[in-house]
XYZ file of C-alpha atoms in Angstrom:
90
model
C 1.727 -0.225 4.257
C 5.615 0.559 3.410
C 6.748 -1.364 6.878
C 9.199 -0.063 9.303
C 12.330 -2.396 7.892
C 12.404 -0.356 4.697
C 11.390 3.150 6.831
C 14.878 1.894 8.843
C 16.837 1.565 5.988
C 15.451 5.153 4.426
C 16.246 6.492 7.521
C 20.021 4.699 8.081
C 20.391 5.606 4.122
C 20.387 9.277 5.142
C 21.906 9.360 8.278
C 18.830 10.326 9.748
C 17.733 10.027 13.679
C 13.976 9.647 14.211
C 12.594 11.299 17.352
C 12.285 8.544 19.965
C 9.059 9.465 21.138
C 7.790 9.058 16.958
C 9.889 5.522 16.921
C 7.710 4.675 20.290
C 4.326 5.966 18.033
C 5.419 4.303 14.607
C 6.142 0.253 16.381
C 7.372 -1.725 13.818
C 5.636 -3.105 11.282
C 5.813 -5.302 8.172
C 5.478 -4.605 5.072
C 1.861 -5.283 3.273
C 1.870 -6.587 -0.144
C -0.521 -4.669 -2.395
C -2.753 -7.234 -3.131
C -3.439 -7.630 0.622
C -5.569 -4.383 -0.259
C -7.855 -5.971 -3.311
C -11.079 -7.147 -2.763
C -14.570 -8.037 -4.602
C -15.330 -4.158 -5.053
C -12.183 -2.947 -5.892
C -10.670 -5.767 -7.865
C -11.770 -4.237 -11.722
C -9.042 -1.268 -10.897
C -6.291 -3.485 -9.412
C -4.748 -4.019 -12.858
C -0.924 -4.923 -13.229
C -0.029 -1.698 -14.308
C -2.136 0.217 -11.532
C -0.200 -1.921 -9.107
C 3.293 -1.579 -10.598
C 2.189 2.295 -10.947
C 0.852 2.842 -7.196
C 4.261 0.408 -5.996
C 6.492 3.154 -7.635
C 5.191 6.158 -6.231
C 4.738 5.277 -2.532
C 8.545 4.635 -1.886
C 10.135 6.022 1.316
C 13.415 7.036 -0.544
C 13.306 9.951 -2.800
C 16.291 8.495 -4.937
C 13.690 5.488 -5.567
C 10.400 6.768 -6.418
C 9.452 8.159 -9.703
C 9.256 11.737 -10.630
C 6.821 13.399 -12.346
C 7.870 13.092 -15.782
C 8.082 9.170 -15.155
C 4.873 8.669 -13.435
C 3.457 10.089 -16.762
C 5.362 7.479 -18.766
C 4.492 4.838 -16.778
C 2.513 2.120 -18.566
C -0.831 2.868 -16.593
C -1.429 5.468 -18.661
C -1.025 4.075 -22.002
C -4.292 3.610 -22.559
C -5.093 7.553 -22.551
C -1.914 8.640 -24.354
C -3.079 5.843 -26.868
C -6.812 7.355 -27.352
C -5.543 10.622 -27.008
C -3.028 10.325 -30.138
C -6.154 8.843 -31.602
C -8.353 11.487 -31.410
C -5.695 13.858 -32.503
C -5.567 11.990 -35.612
C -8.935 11.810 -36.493
């Protein structure tokens, strides 16, 4: 899904060696744009924000991807902070 190029530059990054036996198993590979993954059954979920949510999480580098506190901010969930606060105030 991620693609070797950007599991390379991770890797390079860090100074890191991968096992040449794993580089043999992993190939290369390119990277597959999320909406490669939509289809008729699954396209009512694929919303922006779920996208943009799902594309920040699943990052090779560390430095990159969110962290907890962020993934929580992160516009996907506005929705249920928004009826949440609502039902507080009522």
């Amino acid at each position: 899904v991620l693609g070797t190029d950007e599991l390379n530059a991770y890797l390079n990054k860090y100074g890191i060696e991968l096992d040449p036996q794993l580089a043999f198993i992993v190939g290369r590979h390119s990277r597959k744009p999320w909406t490669k993954f939509i289809n008729a059954e699954n396209q009512h979920l694929a919303l922006p924000e779920a996208i943009d949510f799902l594309d920040k999480l699943l990052r090779y580098d560390h430095v990159e991807r969110l962290t907890a506190k962020e993934a929580m901010a992160h516009p996907y969930f506005y929705p249920i902070r928004n009826a949440e606060s609502s039902r507080i105030r009522t």
